[in-house]
Coordinates of C-alpha atoms in Angstrom, one line a residue:
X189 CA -2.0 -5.7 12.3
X190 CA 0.1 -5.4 15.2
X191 CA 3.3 -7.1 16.2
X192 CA 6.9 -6.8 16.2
X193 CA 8.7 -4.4 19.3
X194 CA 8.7 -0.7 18.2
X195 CA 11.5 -0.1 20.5
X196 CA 14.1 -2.3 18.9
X197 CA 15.2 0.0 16.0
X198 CA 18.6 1.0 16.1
X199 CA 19.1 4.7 18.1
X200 CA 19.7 6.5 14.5
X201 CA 16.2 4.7 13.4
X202 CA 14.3 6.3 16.5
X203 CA 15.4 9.4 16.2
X204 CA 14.4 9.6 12.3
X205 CA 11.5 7.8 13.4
X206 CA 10.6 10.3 15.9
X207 CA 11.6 13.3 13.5
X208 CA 8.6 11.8 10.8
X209 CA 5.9 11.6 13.8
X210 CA 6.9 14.9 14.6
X211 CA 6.3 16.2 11.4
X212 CA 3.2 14.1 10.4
X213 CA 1.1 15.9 12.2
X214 CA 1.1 19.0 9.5
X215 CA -2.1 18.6 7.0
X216 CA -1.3 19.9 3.7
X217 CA -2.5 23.4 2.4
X218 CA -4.1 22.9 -0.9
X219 CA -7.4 22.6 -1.4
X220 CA -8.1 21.2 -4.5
X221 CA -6.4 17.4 -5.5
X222 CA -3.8 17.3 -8.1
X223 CA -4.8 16.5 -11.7
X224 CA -3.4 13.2 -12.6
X225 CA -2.2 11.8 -16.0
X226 CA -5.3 9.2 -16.1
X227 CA -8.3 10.9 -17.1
X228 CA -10.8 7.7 -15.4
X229 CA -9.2 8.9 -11.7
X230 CA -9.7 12.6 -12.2
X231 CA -13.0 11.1 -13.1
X232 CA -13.7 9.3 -10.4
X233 CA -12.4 11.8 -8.0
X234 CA -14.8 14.5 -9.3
X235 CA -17.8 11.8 -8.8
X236 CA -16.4 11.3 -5.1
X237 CA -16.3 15.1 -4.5
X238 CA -19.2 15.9 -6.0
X239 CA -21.2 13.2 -4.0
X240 CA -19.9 14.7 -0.9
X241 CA -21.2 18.1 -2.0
X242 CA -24.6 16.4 -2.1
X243 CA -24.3 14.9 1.3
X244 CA -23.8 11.4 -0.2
X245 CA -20.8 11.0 2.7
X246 CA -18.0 8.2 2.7
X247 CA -18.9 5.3 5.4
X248 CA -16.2 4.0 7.6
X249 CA -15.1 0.4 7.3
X250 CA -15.2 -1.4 10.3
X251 CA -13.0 -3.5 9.7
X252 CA -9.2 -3.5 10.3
X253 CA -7.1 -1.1 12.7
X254 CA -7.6 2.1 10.9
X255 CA -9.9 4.8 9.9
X256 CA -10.4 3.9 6.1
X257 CA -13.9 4.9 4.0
X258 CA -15.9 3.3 1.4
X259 CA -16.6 6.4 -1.2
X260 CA -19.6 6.4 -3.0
X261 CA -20.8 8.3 -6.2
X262 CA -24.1 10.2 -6.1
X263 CA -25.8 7.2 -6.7
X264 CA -24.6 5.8 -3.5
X265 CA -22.3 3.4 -6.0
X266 CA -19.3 2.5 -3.8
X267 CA -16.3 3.7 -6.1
X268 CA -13.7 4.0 -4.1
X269 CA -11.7 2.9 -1.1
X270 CA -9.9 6.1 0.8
X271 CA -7.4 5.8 4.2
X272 CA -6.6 9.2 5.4
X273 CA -3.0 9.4 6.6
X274 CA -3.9 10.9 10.3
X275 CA -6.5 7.9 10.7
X276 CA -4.1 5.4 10.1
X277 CA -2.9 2.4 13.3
X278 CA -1.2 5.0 15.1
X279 CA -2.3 8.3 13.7
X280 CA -3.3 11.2 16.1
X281 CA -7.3 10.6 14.9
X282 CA -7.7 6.9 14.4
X283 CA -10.9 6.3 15.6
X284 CA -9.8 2.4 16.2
X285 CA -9.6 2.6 20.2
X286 CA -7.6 -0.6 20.3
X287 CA -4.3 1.2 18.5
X288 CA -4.8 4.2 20.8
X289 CA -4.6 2.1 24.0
X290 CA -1.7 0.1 22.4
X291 CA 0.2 3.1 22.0
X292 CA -0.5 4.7 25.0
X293 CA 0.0 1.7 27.4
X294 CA 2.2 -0.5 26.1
X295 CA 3.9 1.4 23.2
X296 CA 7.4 -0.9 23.1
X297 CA 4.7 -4.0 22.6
X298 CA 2.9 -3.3 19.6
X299 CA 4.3 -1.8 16.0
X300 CA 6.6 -3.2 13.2
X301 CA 10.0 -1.8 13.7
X302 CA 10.7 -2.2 10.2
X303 CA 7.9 0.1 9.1
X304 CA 8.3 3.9 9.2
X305 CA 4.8 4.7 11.3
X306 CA 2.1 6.6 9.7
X307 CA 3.5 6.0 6.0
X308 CA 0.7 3.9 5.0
X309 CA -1.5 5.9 2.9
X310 CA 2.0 6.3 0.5
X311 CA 2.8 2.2 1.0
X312 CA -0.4 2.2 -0.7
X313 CA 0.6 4.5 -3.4
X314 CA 3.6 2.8 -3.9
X315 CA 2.6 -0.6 -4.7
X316 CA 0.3 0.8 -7.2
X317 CA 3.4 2.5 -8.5
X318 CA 5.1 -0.8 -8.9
X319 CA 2.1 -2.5 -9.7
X320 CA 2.1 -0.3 -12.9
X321 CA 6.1 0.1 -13.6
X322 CA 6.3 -3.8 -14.2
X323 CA 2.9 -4.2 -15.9
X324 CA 1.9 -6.8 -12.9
X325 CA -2.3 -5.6 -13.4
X326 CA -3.3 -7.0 -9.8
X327 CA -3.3 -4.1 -8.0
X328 CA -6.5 -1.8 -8.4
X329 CA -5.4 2.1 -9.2
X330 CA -4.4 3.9 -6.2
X331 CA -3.1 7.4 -5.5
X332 CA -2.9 9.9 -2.9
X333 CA -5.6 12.4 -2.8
X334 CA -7.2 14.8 -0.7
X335 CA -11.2 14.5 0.9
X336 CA -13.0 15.9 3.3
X337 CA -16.2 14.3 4.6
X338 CA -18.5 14.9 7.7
X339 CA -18.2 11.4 8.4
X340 CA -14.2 11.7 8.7
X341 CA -12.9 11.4 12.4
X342 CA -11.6 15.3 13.2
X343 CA -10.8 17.4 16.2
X344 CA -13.7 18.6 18.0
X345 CA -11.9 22.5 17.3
X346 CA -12.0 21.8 13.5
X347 CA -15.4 20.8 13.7
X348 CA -16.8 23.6 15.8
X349 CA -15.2 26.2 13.3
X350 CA -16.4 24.8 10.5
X351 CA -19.4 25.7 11.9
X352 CA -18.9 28.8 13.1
X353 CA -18.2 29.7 9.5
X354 CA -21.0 28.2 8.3
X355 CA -23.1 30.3 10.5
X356 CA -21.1 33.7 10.2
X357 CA -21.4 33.3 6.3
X358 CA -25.2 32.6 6.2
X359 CA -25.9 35.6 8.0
X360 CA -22.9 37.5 6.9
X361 CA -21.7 36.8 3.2
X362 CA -19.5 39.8 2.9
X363 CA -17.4 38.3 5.7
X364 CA -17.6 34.6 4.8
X365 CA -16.2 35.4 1.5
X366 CA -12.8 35.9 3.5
X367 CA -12.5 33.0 4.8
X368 CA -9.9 30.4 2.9
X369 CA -12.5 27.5 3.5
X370 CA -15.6 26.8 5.0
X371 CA -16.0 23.5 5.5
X372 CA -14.1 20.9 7.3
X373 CA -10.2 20.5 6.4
X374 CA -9.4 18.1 3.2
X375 CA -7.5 14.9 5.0
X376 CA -4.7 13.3 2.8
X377 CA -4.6 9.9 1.9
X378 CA -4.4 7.1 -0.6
X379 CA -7.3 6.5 -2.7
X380 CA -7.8 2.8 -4.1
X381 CA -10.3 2.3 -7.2
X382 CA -13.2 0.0 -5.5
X383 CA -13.1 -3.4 -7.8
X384 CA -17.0 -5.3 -7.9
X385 CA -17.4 -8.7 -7.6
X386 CA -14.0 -10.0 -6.1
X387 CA -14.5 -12.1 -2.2
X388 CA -11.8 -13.0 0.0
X389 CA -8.9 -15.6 -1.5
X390 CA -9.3 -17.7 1.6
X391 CA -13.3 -18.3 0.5
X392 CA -12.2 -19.2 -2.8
X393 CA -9.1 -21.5 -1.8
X394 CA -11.2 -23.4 0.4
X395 CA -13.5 -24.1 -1.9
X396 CA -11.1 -24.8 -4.8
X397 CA -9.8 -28.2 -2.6
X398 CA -13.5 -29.6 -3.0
X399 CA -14.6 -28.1 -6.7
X400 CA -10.6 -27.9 -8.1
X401 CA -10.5 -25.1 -11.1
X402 CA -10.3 -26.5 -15.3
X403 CA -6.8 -27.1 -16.7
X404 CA -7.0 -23.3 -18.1
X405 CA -8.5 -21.6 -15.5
X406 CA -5.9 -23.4 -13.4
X407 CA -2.9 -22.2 -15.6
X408 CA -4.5 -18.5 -15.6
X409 CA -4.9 -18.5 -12.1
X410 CA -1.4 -19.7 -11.5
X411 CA -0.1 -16.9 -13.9
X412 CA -2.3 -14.4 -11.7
X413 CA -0.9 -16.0 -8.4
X414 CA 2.7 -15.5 -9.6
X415 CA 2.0 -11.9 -10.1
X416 CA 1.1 -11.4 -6.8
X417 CA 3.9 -13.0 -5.5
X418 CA 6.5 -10.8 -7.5
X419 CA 4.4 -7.5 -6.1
X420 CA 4.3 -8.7 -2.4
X421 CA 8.0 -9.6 -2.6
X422 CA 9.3 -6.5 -3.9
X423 CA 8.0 -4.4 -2.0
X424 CA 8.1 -6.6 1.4
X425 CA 4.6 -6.6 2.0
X426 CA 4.5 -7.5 5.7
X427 CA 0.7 -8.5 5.7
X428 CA -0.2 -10.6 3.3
X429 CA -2.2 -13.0 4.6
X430 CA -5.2 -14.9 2.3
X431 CA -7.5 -12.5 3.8
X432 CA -6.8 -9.6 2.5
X433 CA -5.8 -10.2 -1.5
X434 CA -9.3 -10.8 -3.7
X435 CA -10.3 -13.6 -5.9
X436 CA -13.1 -13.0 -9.2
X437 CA -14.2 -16.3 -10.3
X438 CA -16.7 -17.0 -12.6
X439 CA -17.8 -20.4 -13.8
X440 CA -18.0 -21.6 -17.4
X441 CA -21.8 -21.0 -18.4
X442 CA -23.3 -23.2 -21.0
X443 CA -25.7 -22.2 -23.9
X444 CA -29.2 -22.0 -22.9
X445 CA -31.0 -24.3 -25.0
X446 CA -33.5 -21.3 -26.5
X447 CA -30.3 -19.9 -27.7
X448 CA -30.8 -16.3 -25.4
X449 CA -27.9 -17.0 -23.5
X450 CA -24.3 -17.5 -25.3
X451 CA -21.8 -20.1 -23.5
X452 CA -19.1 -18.3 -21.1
X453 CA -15.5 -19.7 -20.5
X454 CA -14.5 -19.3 -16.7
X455 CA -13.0 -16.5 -15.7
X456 CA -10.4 -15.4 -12.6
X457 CA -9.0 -12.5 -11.8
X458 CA -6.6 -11.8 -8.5
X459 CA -6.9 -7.9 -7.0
X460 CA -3.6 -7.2 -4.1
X461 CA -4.8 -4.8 -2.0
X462 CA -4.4 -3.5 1.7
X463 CA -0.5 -2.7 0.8
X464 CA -0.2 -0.1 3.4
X465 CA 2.5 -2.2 5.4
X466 CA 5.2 -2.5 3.0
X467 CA 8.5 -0.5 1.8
X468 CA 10.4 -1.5 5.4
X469 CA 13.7 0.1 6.3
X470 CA 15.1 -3.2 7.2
X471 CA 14.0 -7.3 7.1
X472 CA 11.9 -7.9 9.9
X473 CA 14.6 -8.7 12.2
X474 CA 12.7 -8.8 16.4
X475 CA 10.4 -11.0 17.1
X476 CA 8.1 -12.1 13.9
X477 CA 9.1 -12.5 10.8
X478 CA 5.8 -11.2 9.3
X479 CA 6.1 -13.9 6.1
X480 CA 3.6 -14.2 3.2
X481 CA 0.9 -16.7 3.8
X482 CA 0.7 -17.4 0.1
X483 CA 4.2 -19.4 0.5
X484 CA 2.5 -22.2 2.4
X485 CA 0.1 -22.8 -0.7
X486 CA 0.5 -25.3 -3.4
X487 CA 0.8 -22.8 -6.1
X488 CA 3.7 -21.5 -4.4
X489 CA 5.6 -25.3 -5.3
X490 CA 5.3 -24.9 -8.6
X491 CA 8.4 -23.0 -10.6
X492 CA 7.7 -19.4 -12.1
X493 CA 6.1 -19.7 -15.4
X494 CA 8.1 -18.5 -18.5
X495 CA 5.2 -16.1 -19.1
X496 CA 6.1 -14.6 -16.0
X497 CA 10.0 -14.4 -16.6
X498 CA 9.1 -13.0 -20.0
X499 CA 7.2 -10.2 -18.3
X500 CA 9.4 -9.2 -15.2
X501 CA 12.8 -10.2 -15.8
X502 CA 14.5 -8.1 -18.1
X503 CA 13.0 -5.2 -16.2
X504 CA 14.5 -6.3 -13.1
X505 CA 17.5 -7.2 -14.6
X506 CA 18.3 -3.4 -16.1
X507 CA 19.6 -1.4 -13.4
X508 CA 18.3 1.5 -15.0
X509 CA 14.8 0.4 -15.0
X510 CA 14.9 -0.4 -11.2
X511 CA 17.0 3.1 -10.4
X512 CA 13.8 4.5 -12.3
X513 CA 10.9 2.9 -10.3
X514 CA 13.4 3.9 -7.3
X515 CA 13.4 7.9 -8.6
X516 CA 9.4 7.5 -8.9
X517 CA 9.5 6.3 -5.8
X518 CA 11.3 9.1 -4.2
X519 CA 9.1 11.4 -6.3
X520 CA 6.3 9.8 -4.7
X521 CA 6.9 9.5 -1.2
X522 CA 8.7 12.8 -0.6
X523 CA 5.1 14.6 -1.2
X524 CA 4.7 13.2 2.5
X525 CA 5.8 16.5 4.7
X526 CA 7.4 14.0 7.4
X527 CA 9.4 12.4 5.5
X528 CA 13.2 11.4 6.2
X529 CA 15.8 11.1 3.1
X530 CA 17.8 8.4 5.3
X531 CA 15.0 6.4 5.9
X532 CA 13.5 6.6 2.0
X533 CA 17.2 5.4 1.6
X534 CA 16.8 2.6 3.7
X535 CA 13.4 1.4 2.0
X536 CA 14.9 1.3 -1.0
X537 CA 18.2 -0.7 -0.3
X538 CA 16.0 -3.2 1.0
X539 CA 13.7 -3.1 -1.8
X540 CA 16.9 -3.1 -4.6
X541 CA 17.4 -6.4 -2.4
X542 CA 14.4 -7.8 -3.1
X543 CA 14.9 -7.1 -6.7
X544 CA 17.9 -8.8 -7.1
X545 CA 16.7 -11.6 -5.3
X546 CA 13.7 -12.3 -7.3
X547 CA 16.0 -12.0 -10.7
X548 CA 17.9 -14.8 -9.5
X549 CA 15.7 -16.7 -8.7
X550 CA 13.8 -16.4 -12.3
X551 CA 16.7 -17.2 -13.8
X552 CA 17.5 -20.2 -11.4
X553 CA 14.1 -21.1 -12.5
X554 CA 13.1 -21.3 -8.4
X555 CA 9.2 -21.2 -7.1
X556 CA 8.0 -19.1 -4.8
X557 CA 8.4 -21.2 -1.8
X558 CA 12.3 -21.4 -2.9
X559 CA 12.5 -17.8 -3.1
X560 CA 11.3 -16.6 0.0
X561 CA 13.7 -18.9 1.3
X562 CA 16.8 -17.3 -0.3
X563 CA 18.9 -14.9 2.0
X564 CA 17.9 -11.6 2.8
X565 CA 20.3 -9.1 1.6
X566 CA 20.0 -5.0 1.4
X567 CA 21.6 -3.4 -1.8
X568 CA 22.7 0.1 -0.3
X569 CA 23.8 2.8 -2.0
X570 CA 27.6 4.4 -1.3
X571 CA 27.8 8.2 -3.0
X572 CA 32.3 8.7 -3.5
X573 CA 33.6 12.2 -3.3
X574 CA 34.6 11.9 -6.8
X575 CA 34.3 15.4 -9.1
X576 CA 32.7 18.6 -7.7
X577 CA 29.4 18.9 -9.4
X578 CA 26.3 17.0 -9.1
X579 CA 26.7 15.3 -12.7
X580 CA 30.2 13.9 -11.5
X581 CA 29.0 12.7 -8.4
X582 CA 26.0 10.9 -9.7
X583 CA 28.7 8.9 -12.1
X584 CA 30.5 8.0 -8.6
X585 CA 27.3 6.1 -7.2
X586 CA 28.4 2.6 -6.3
X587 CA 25.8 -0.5 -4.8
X588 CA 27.2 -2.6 -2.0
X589 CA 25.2 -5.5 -1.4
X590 CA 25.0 -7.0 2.5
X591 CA 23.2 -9.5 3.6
X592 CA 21.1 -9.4 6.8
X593 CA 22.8 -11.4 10.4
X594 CA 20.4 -10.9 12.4
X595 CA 16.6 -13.5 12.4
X596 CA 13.1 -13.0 14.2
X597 CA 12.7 -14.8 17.1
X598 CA 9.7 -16.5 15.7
X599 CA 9.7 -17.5 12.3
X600 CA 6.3 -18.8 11.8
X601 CA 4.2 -15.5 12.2

């Protein structure tokens, strides 16, 4: 989780950079989470809350660099996965002591100067945005919410006045009724639908050499594989490695004799999560080159399918559908406080980059392996001084594409 030298961004970077860590401090005011057009989150967001009421509490993962939660229902179901933003690698409350003494001791050593710090929780977000906009189905449903648990990691202040209130308003109602909120502040963050059943992609790889998949399950799995790829590329996932993208496989069952039990084709399914270090504001360009570990597979060999052309490519192709994920985007991320228009900017040239990239390569009929192999190039946006109202000057948007110079220093990791 940790690599590249925070300190080589360009001087206008750092001082954006510093602005957003500066800013991303501020919680946010409401109480209550949004209501979303999906009626099974809202659902499953009122099962989360309402377990917390009852004092069934989230439990911290201890895995990874971050503060991040299992969330369980009320019958201690695990339904969710939630990563408040101020827990994440370098976030003032990460209860992860390794990112704290990276920061503190050695802060030019550790970091991805391409990433925008503390922006994971809406990385997250995003690539379920994407996930969604192009129909892709491998990432589970993720949005930004707001919790607040006991088992959270919080200031020692919050955590003495939320109970101080508790006591005053026990004893004296009249003045606890004044108070905004009792309990502990809500933390924001993204929320990722839990999926059953799914093991690491590394257990299943391995054992796929020794006990190789049916022709069908094969092709379906290839199809799945491809749709990972087209996620992790556009939105420059820099930590993909087969640890942390999911594999479902069930084997073909045969009929039970008795006739109790019908006969079950295989099944696979492929789930992309931990996105929370993608969107970059430029191609890895210090030391590591943070590729995707899927690009050393065999399935990455084999050309797209036309099943996946006929899904993604005409999208990709209309520059209206891409300035539309682009404006959801925007819509997305600028609910963060901290957040800089110049670097959102930035994110997005490199992701229109991607885009185009991945278009041609479909249409070149190219595999994986070939495309992360083609240049790295940013499509930027350049706003003319043509007309004097906002509707003229949106018609005076031009793209410039440039292509990046400079390369890691190590290519391999």
């Amino acid at each position: 989780m940790s690599g590249d030298l925070f300190c080589q961004n360009s001087k206008d970077d750092k001082v954006c950079i510093a602005d957003y860590e500066h800013k991303e401090y501020e919680y946010c005011c409401l109480e209550e989470n949004d209501v979303f057009d999906d009626p099974s989150f809202n659902e499953l967001i009122r099962q989360a809350e309402t377990a917390i009421d009852q004092g069934v509490y989230p439990t911290r993962i201890y895995q990874g660099s971050s503060g991040s939660y299992f969330v369980k229902n009320i019958e201690g179901k695990t339904i969710g996965v939630f990563k408040p933003k101020d827990e994440e690698p370098y976030g003032r409350l990460n209860p992860k002591w390794t990112k704290w003494m990276h920061r503190m001791c050695c802060p030019c050593c550790f970091g991805r100067s391409c990433l925008i710090p503390n922006q994971g929780y809406m990385s997250e977000a995003g690539a379920s945005l994407v996930d969604q906009k192009l129909g892709l189905n491998v990432v589970p449903n993720t949005k930004v919410v707001k919790l607040a648990s006991e088992t959270f990691n919080y200031l020692r202040l919050d955590v003495e006045k939320s109970k101080a209130k508790k006591v005053v308003n026990e004893h004296f109602p009249k003045v606890g009724r004044k108070f905004n909120r009792l309990g502990l502040p809500p933390k924001k963050g993204s929320f990722q639908v839990f999926v059953e059943n799914f093991k690491d992609a590394d257990f299943h790889l391995r054992k796929f050499e020794s006990d190789p998949l049916d022709p069908d399950t094969s092709k379906h799995f290839q199809l799945q594989f491809e749709r990972l790829v087209v996620l992790d590329y556009i939105i420059r996932n820099t930590d993909r490695g087969n640890d942390n993208w999911l594999i479902n496989y069930l084997k073909a069952k045969e009929a039970s004799e008795n006739g109790e039990e019908e006969a079950t084709p295989a099944s696979i399914q492929v789930a992309a999560i931990d996105n929370g270090l993608a969107f970059p504001i430029k191609h890895p360009d210090s030391w590591r080159a943070y590729p995707y570990h899927w690009a050393w597979l065999p399935y990455a060999k084999i050309p797209f399918s036309q099943e996946t052309r006929d899904l993604v490519l005409d999208k990709i192709s209309d520059m209206n559908f891409v300035q539309d994920i682009c404006d959801d985007m925007h819509n997305l991320f600028m609910t963060d406080k901290g957040i800089d228009r110049q670097m959102f900017e930035k994110q997005m040239s490199v992701m229109r980059g991607q885009i185009l990239n991945l278009s041609q390569a479909l249409k070149d009929g190219k595999s994986p392996l070939q495309l992360v192999q083609m240049p790295s190039v940013f499509v930027e946006r350049s706003r003319g001084h043509v007309g004097t109202t906002e509707k003229f000057r949106n018609f005076s948007n031009t793209f410039t594409q440039r292509f990046q110079k400079k390369t890691p220093f190590f290519s391999w990791c």
